Coordinates of C-alpha atoms in Angstrom, one line a residue:
M25 CA 17.8 -7.3 -26.4
I26 CA 17.8 -3.7 -24.9
S27 CA 16.2 -5.7 -21.3
A28 CA 19.0 -8.0 -21.6
S29 CA 19.5 -8.5 -17.3
A30 CA 23.7 -9.3 -16.1
S31 CA 22.8 -12.5 -15.4
D32 CA 22.2 -13.2 -19.7
E33 CA 26.1 -14.4 -19.8
K34 CA 24.2 -15.0 -23.1
S35 CA 23.2 -11.9 -24.2
Y36 CA 27.1 -10.6 -22.9
S37 CA 29.2 -13.2 -25.2
R38 CA 26.6 -12.0 -27.6
Y39 CA 27.6 -8.6 -27.7
N40 CA 29.4 -7.5 -25.0
Q41 CA 34.0 -7.4 -26.0
Y42 CA 34.6 -5.9 -22.7
G43 CA 33.1 -9.3 -20.4
D44 CA 30.4 -9.7 -17.9
N45 CA 30.6 -6.2 -16.3
P46 CA 26.4 -5.2 -16.3
M47 CA 28.1 -1.7 -16.6
A48 CA 29.9 -2.7 -19.3
P49 CA 29.1 -0.8 -22.8
V50 CA 28.5 -3.1 -26.1
G51 CA 30.7 -1.5 -27.6
P52 CA 31.7 2.4 -28.7
I53 CA 28.0 4.3 -30.3
G54 CA 28.2 4.5 -33.8
L55 CA 26.3 7.7 -34.6
V56 CA 25.5 6.8 -38.6
P57 CA 22.6 10.0 -39.4
I58 CA 21.0 8.6 -42.4
K59 CA 20.8 11.8 -45.2
G60 CA 18.3 14.4 -44.0
S61 CA 19.0 13.4 -40.2
E62 CA 22.2 14.9 -39.9
D63 CA 20.5 18.4 -38.0
F64 CA 19.3 16.0 -35.5
T65 CA 21.6 13.6 -35.0
D66 CA 23.8 17.1 -34.2
Q67 CA 22.0 17.5 -31.1
V68 CA 21.8 13.9 -30.5
N69 CA 26.0 13.8 -30.0
Y70 CA 25.2 17.1 -28.4
Y71 CA 23.6 15.5 -25.5
L72 CA 24.7 12.0 -25.6
N73 CA 28.6 14.2 -24.8
K74 CA 27.5 16.4 -21.9
R75 CA 26.0 12.8 -20.4
R76 CA 28.8 10.3 -20.6
S77 CA 31.4 13.8 -20.2
E78 CA 28.9 14.5 -16.9
Y79 CA 29.8 10.6 -14.7
Q80 CA 32.2 8.4 -14.2
Q81 CA 34.4 10.6 -17.7
E82 CA 37.5 9.5 -16.0
V83 CA 36.7 4.9 -15.2
F84 CA 34.2 4.6 -18.1
I85 CA 37.7 6.3 -20.3
S86 CA 40.4 3.8 -19.1
K87 CA 38.2 1.1 -18.4
Y88 CA 36.4 0.8 -22.4
P89 CA 37.6 2.4 -25.3
G90 CA 35.6 4.8 -27.6
F91 CA 33.3 5.3 -24.3
F92 CA 33.6 8.7 -24.2
R93 CA 34.4 10.8 -27.4
E94 CA 33.7 14.7 -28.6
D95 CA 32.3 13.3 -32.2
Y96 CA 29.8 10.0 -32.1
K97 CA 29.0 10.7 -35.1
I98 CA 30.0 8.2 -38.2
K99 CA 29.8 9.8 -41.8
V100 CA 28.7 7.9 -44.7
D101 CA 27.9 8.8 -47.6
N102 CA 25.2 7.2 -49.7
A103 CA 25.7 8.4 -53.6
R104 CA 23.3 8.4 -56.1
F105 CA 24.2 8.3 -60.1
S106 CA 22.6 10.1 -62.4
S107 CA 20.3 6.7 -63.8
G108 CA 18.6 7.5 -59.9
E109 CA 20.4 4.1 -58.2
G110 CA 22.8 4.7 -55.0
K111 CA 24.8 3.4 -53.1
A112 CA 25.5 3.0 -49.2
V113 CA 29.4 3.9 -48.4
V114 CA 29.8 4.1 -45.1
Q115 CA 33.6 6.2 -44.3
S116 CA 35.6 5.2 -41.5
S117 CA 35.8 1.6 -39.4
V118 CA 32.8 0.0 -37.5
R119 CA 34.3 -2.7 -36.7
G120 CA 33.5 -4.1 -33.0
H121 CA 31.1 -0.8 -33.1
D122 CA 27.6 0.1 -31.7
L123 CA 25.8 1.7 -33.9
F124 CA 23.1 3.5 -34.0
I125 CA 21.2 4.5 -37.2
L126 CA 19.1 7.7 -37.1
A127 CA 16.7 7.5 -40.0
D128 CA 13.8 10.2 -40.4
V129 CA 11.7 8.7 -44.1
M130 CA 9.3 12.2 -43.9
N131 CA 12.1 14.1 -45.0
W132 CA 10.8 15.4 -48.0
S133 CA 13.8 18.7 -48.5
C134 CA 15.9 15.9 -49.6
T135 CA 16.3 16.1 -53.1
Y136 CA 18.7 13.8 -56.1
K137 CA 19.7 13.7 -59.0
M138 CA 17.7 12.1 -61.8
F139 CA 18.4 12.0 -65.7
G140 CA 19.1 15.9 -64.7
M141 CA 16.1 16.3 -63.1
D142 CA 16.2 16.8 -59.2
N143 CA 13.3 14.9 -57.2
H144 CA 12.6 15.3 -53.7
M145 CA 13.2 12.2 -52.1
S146 CA 10.1 10.3 -50.8
P147 CA 9.8 7.6 -47.9
D148 CA 11.3 5.2 -50.0
D149 CA 13.8 6.3 -50.6
H150 CA 15.4 7.0 -47.4
Y151 CA 14.4 3.8 -46.5
Q152 CA 16.1 1.9 -49.4
D153 CA 18.9 4.8 -48.2
L154 CA 19.0 3.0 -44.4
K155 CA 18.6 -1.1 -46.4
R156 CA 22.1 0.4 -47.8
V157 CA 23.8 1.2 -44.5
I158 CA 22.9 -2.0 -43.0
L159 CA 24.4 -3.9 -46.2
A160 CA 27.5 -1.4 -45.8
A161 CA 28.1 -2.4 -41.7
S162 CA 27.1 -6.0 -41.4
G163 CA 29.4 -8.1 -40.0
K164 CA 31.4 -5.4 -39.0
A165 CA 29.9 -4.0 -36.7
R166 CA 28.5 -5.4 -33.0
R167 CA 24.8 -4.3 -33.3
I168 CA 23.4 -2.9 -35.2
N169 CA 20.4 -0.5 -34.0
V170 CA 17.4 1.5 -36.1
I171 CA 15.7 4.8 -34.5
M172 CA 13.7 5.7 -37.0
P173 CA 10.7 8.2 -35.0
F174 CA 8.7 7.8 -37.7
L175 CA 8.0 4.3 -38.9
Y176 CA 7.8 3.5 -42.1
E177 CA 4.5 3.2 -43.8
S178 CA 3.0 2.3 -40.2
R179 CA -0.2 4.1 -41.0
Q180 CA -0.3 1.0 -43.9
H181 CA -0.3 -1.1 -40.6
K182 CA -3.6 -3.7 -41.4
R183 CA -5.3 -5.9 -44.5
N184 CA -8.6 -3.6 -44.7
S185 CA -9.1 -5.7 -48.2
R186 CA -7.0 -7.1 -50.9
E187 CA -4.2 -4.6 -49.7
S188 CA -0.2 -4.8 -49.3
L189 CA 1.3 -5.1 -45.6
D190 CA 3.8 -2.8 -45.4
C191 CA 4.9 -1.8 -42.1
A192 CA 5.7 -5.4 -41.7
F193 CA 7.0 -6.7 -44.1
A194 CA 9.6 -3.7 -43.9
L195 CA 10.0 -4.7 -40.1
E196 CA 10.8 -8.7 -41.1
E197 CA 13.0 -7.4 -43.4
L198 CA 15.1 -5.1 -41.3
Y199 CA 15.3 -8.0 -39.2
N200 CA 15.8 -10.0 -41.2
L201 CA 19.5 -7.5 -42.7
G202 CA 20.8 -7.8 -38.3
V203 CA 18.8 -5.1 -36.7
D204 CA 17.7 -5.8 -32.9
N205 CA 16.6 -3.2 -31.4
I206 CA 13.6 -0.9 -33.8
I207 CA 13.7 2.2 -31.9
T208 CA 10.7 3.8 -32.3
F209 CA 7.8 6.6 -31.3
D210 CA 4.1 7.0 -31.1
A211 CA 3.9 4.8 -34.0
H212 CA 0.2 4.5 -35.3
D213 CA -0.3 1.1 -33.9
E214 CA 2.1 -0.2 -32.0
R215 CA 0.9 -4.0 -32.3
V216 CA 2.9 -4.1 -35.5
A217 CA 5.7 -5.5 -34.1
N218 CA 4.4 -8.9 -33.4
A219 CA 5.4 -8.7 -36.9
I220 CA 9.1 -8.8 -34.9
P221 CA 8.0 -11.5 -32.0
L222 CA 12.2 -11.1 -31.3
S223 CA 13.6 -8.3 -32.0
G224 CA 13.7 -5.2 -30.2
F225 CA 11.6 -3.0 -30.1
E226 CA 10.0 0.5 -28.9
S227 CA 6.8 2.9 -29.9
I228 CA 7.6 5.3 -27.2
S229 CA 5.7 8.7 -26.6
P230 CA 6.9 12.0 -25.6
T231 CA 3.6 12.3 -23.2
Y232 CA 5.9 14.7 -20.4
Q233 CA 8.9 16.6 -23.2
I234 CA 5.0 17.9 -24.9
I235 CA 3.6 19.0 -21.8
K236 CA 6.4 20.3 -20.2
E237 CA 6.8 22.5 -23.6
M238 CA 2.9 24.0 -23.0
Y239 CA 4.0 24.8 -20.0
R240 CA 7.2 27.5 -21.4
Q241 CA 4.9 28.5 -24.1
I242 CA 1.5 28.9 -22.2
P243 CA 1.0 31.4 -19.8
N244 CA -0.5 30.7 -17.0
L245 CA -2.0 26.9 -17.5
S246 CA -3.4 25.4 -15.5
F247 CA -5.1 22.0 -15.0
K248 CA -6.2 22.4 -11.7
D249 CA -9.3 25.0 -12.4
K250 CA -10.3 21.4 -14.6
N251 CA -11.3 24.0 -17.4
F252 CA -9.0 22.5 -19.3
M253 CA -10.6 19.1 -22.1
V254 CA -8.3 16.5 -23.5
V255 CA -9.7 15.3 -27.4
S256 CA -9.0 12.8 -28.9
P257 CA -9.5 13.5 -33.2
D258 CA -10.6 10.4 -33.7
E259 CA -11.9 6.9 -31.9
G260 CA -8.7 5.4 -33.0
G261 CA -6.3 8.1 -30.9
I262 CA -8.4 7.6 -27.9
T263 CA -6.1 5.6 -26.1
R264 CA -4.1 8.5 -26.5
A265 CA -6.0 11.3 -25.2
M266 CA -7.0 9.0 -22.5
Y267 CA -4.3 9.1 -21.2
F268 CA -3.6 13.0 -21.5
A269 CA -6.4 13.2 -19.7
S270 CA -5.6 10.6 -16.7
I271 CA -2.5 12.2 -15.8
L272 CA -4.1 15.5 -15.8
G273 CA -6.7 15.3 -14.5
I274 CA -9.0 16.6 -16.6
P275 CA -12.2 15.7 -19.0
L276 CA -11.7 13.2 -21.5
G277 CA -14.1 14.2 -25.1
T278 CA -14.0 12.6 -29.1
F279 CA -14.5 12.5 -32.4
Y280 CA -15.7 9.8 -34.5
K281 CA -15.9 10.8 -38.5
R282 CA -18.3 9.9 -40.1
R283 CA -16.6 8.5 -43.8
D284 CA -18.6 7.8 -47.5
Y285 CA -17.4 4.8 -48.1
T286 CA -18.3 4.9 -51.1
K287 CA -15.4 6.8 -52.6
L288 CA -12.0 7.3 -52.6
V289 CA -10.3 9.9 -52.7
N290 CA -6.8 10.4 -53.1
G291 CA -6.3 6.9 -51.7
R292 CA -9.0 6.7 -48.4
N293 CA -12.8 7.4 -47.8
P294 CA -13.4 10.7 -47.7
I295 CA -15.0 11.9 -43.9
I296 CA -18.5 13.4 -44.3
A297 CA -18.6 15.1 -41.2
H298 CA -17.1 14.8 -37.8
E299 CA -19.4 13.3 -34.4
F300 CA -18.2 15.2 -31.2
L301 CA -19.0 12.8 -27.8
G302 CA -18.2 14.8 -24.5
D303 CA -19.6 16.6 -22.2
S304 CA -19.7 20.7 -23.3
V305 CA -16.7 22.9 -24.2
E306 CA -18.3 26.4 -23.0
G307 CA -15.6 28.4 -22.4
M308 CA -12.8 26.0 -21.6
D309 CA -9.4 25.6 -23.2
I310 CA -8.9 22.3 -25.4
L311 CA -6.3 20.2 -26.0
I312 CA -6.6 18.2 -29.4
V313 CA -3.9 15.1 -29.0
D314 CA -2.7 12.9 -31.9
D315 CA -0.3 11.2 -33.1
M316 CA 0.1 13.7 -36.7
I317 CA -0.8 15.9 -38.9
S318 CA -1.2 15.4 -41.5
S319 CA -2.8 17.3 -44.1
G320 CA -4.3 19.2 -41.1
D321 CA -7.5 19.3 -42.3
S322 CA -9.2 16.8 -39.3
I323 CA -8.0 19.4 -36.6
L324 CA -8.6 22.6 -38.4
D325 CA -12.6 21.4 -38.6
I326 CA -12.3 19.2 -35.1
G327 CA -10.6 23.1 -34.0
R328 CA -14.2 25.7 -35.9
E329 CA -16.1 23.5 -33.8
M330 CA -15.3 23.8 -30.7
K331 CA -14.7 27.1 -31.1
K332 CA -19.4 27.1 -32.7
R333 CA -19.4 25.4 -29.4
G334 CA -18.3 27.7 -27.5
A335 CA -14.7 26.8 -26.5
R336 CA -11.9 29.3 -25.2
N337 CA -8.3 28.2 -25.9
V338 CA -7.3 25.1 -28.6
Y339 CA -4.2 23.6 -28.4
C340 CA -3.1 21.2 -30.4
A341 CA -0.1 18.5 -29.8
V342 CA 1.1 16.1 -31.5
T343 CA 4.7 13.4 -32.0
F344 CA 4.9 14.4 -36.7
G345 CA 4.0 17.7 -38.3
L346 CA 3.7 17.3 -41.4
F347 CA 1.2 20.0 -43.1
T348 CA 1.7 17.8 -46.3
E349 CA -0.4 20.5 -47.8
G350 CA 1.0 24.3 -46.6
I351 CA 1.2 25.8 -43.9
D352 CA -1.6 28.8 -45.1
S353 CA -5.0 27.1 -43.6
F354 CA -3.3 26.8 -40.9
N355 CA -2.6 30.3 -40.6
Q356 CA -4.9 31.5 -41.5
A357 CA -7.2 29.7 -38.9
Y358 CA -4.8 30.8 -36.3
E359 CA -5.8 34.0 -37.4
E360 CA -9.6 33.8 -36.4
G361 CA -8.7 32.1 -33.5
I362 CA -9.8 29.0 -34.6
I363 CA -6.1 27.4 -33.3
N364 CA -3.4 28.6 -31.0
K365 CA -1.0 26.7 -30.0
V366 CA 0.1 23.3 -32.2
F367 CA 3.2 20.6 -31.0
A368 CA 4.7 19.1 -32.3
T369 CA 8.7 17.4 -31.4
N370 CA 11.6 17.8 -33.6
L371 CA 12.3 14.5 -34.8
I372 CA 11.4 15.4 -38.3
Y373 CA 12.2 17.3 -40.8
R374 CA 10.0 20.4 -40.2
R375 CA 10.1 22.8 -42.3
P376 CA 11.7 26.6 -42.2
E377 CA 8.6 28.1 -42.8
L378 CA 7.1 27.1 -39.8
L379 CA 9.8 26.9 -37.5
E380 CA 8.8 31.1 -38.2
A381 CA 4.9 30.4 -37.1
P382 CA 3.6 32.1 -34.4
W383 CA 1.6 29.8 -33.8
F384 CA 3.7 26.6 -33.6
A385 CA 6.0 25.1 -30.8
D386 CA 8.8 22.7 -31.5
V387 CA 8.7 20.2 -28.7
N388 CA 13.0 19.3 -28.9
M389 CA 13.4 15.2 -28.0
S390 CA 17.1 15.5 -29.2
K391 CA 18.4 15.1 -25.1
F392 CA 16.0 12.8 -24.6
V393 CA 17.1 10.4 -27.2
A394 CA 20.2 10.8 -26.6
L395 CA 20.5 9.5 -23.2
L396 CA 18.0 5.8 -25.2
I397 CA 21.6 5.4 -26.4
D398 CA 23.5 5.4 -23.8
A399 CA 20.6 3.3 -21.8
I400 CA 20.8 1.1 -24.9
N401 CA 24.0 0.8 -25.1
H402 CA 24.9 -0.4 -21.6
D403 CA 21.3 -2.7 -22.5
S404 CA 20.4 -1.0 -19.4
S405 CA 16.7 -1.9 -18.9
L406 CA 13.8 1.7 -20.8
S407 CA 11.7 1.7 -18.1
N408 CA 11.7 4.4 -16.4
L409 CA 13.1 5.8 -19.4
I410 CA 10.5 5.1 -21.1
N411 CA 6.7 5.6 -19.1
P412 CA 6.5 9.5 -18.4
T413 CA 4.3 8.8 -15.6
E414 CA 6.5 9.6 -13.2
K415 CA 8.3 11.9 -14.3
I416 CA 4.7 14.0 -15.5
K417 CA 3.5 13.6 -11.6
K418 CA 7.1 15.1 -10.4
L419 CA 7.1 17.9 -12.8
L420 CA 2.5 18.1 -12.2
K421 CA 3.7 18.9 -9.0
E422 CA 6.4 21.8 -9.1
K423 CA 3.6 23.5 -11.0
G424 CA 1.9 23.5 -8.2
E425 CA -0.8 21.2 -9.1
I426 CA -0.6 18.3 -7.2
S427 CA 0.5 18.1 -3.7

């Protein structure tokens, strides 16, 4: 598992082909990008190569074949037949490798031909391709790890009525296929890991990287004057917002959504109104924190409400910027002065017009993912990497926010 110690002989006998050396890697790294994840994998490959070229290169190269390479990527062909059926073909040897399969299930820009028509790939299509790659590599790779930034069906994590539990079932399915570690980011509800208690599962927050990017993008950013407030858009995200507020030492506010439970629109109960719980926001800068922007309607409603209450600037920080309805409404909100900046990571596909928008800030996570992969490959503890508290405190100290 991810946190296996050097004394865990059973773990080493199962995985490590280089003996009992606690510094030894499990095996040569293989980065396998599912269709739609190639660009992000290229960036991860660059940082992984850079990191491994910097530390003890001569020692590891001589002792562990395949430890240092210019290219860790392993090509896979997720072919589609004209009927829409598919298959996966791994195009080079993976025997003995510690495989890291990167899957962006939200990349809708990928298309395939079906009965002569272009079909955009859905999360279901990407998930099927992921399983095909696992099946193609099973029995050959030394270990299989899946890095799925946006957890497949993560919003379908609990049962409210007679409905499916898609996320829990998908995790069980991956575990039964032989996946040892599943790495995701800001899962909608981390408790879904209870479905696979014997597997390695990590849901990681990009808090540090977002705050760091805020300092780059926002002129004269300061939290110590207490003119900043973190706002959660609903009660479900209050824990995430509480962490931001606590680590930055600023006030916290939250909204709760009043819904019409007599109707269903696009699979959910429509929101009647957003009710705010918190102190006055007059003259304050607001940071709305959430796990994702889907259509963005809720975020924009909250931004308008904050402006009505006298807020100065409104910023948004999310892990995933889906923008399922396009970005026109955000362009208009930016022109009206409703929002100033939206921070979102590069963990999933971002449409070209989004990257060019003046209000959008791209938070690069590829270096962090490379560090994760390097640590997991050594069966090292991930505690220092996953917990951003010390890094944030160090950053705040550098910026003069704390002594």
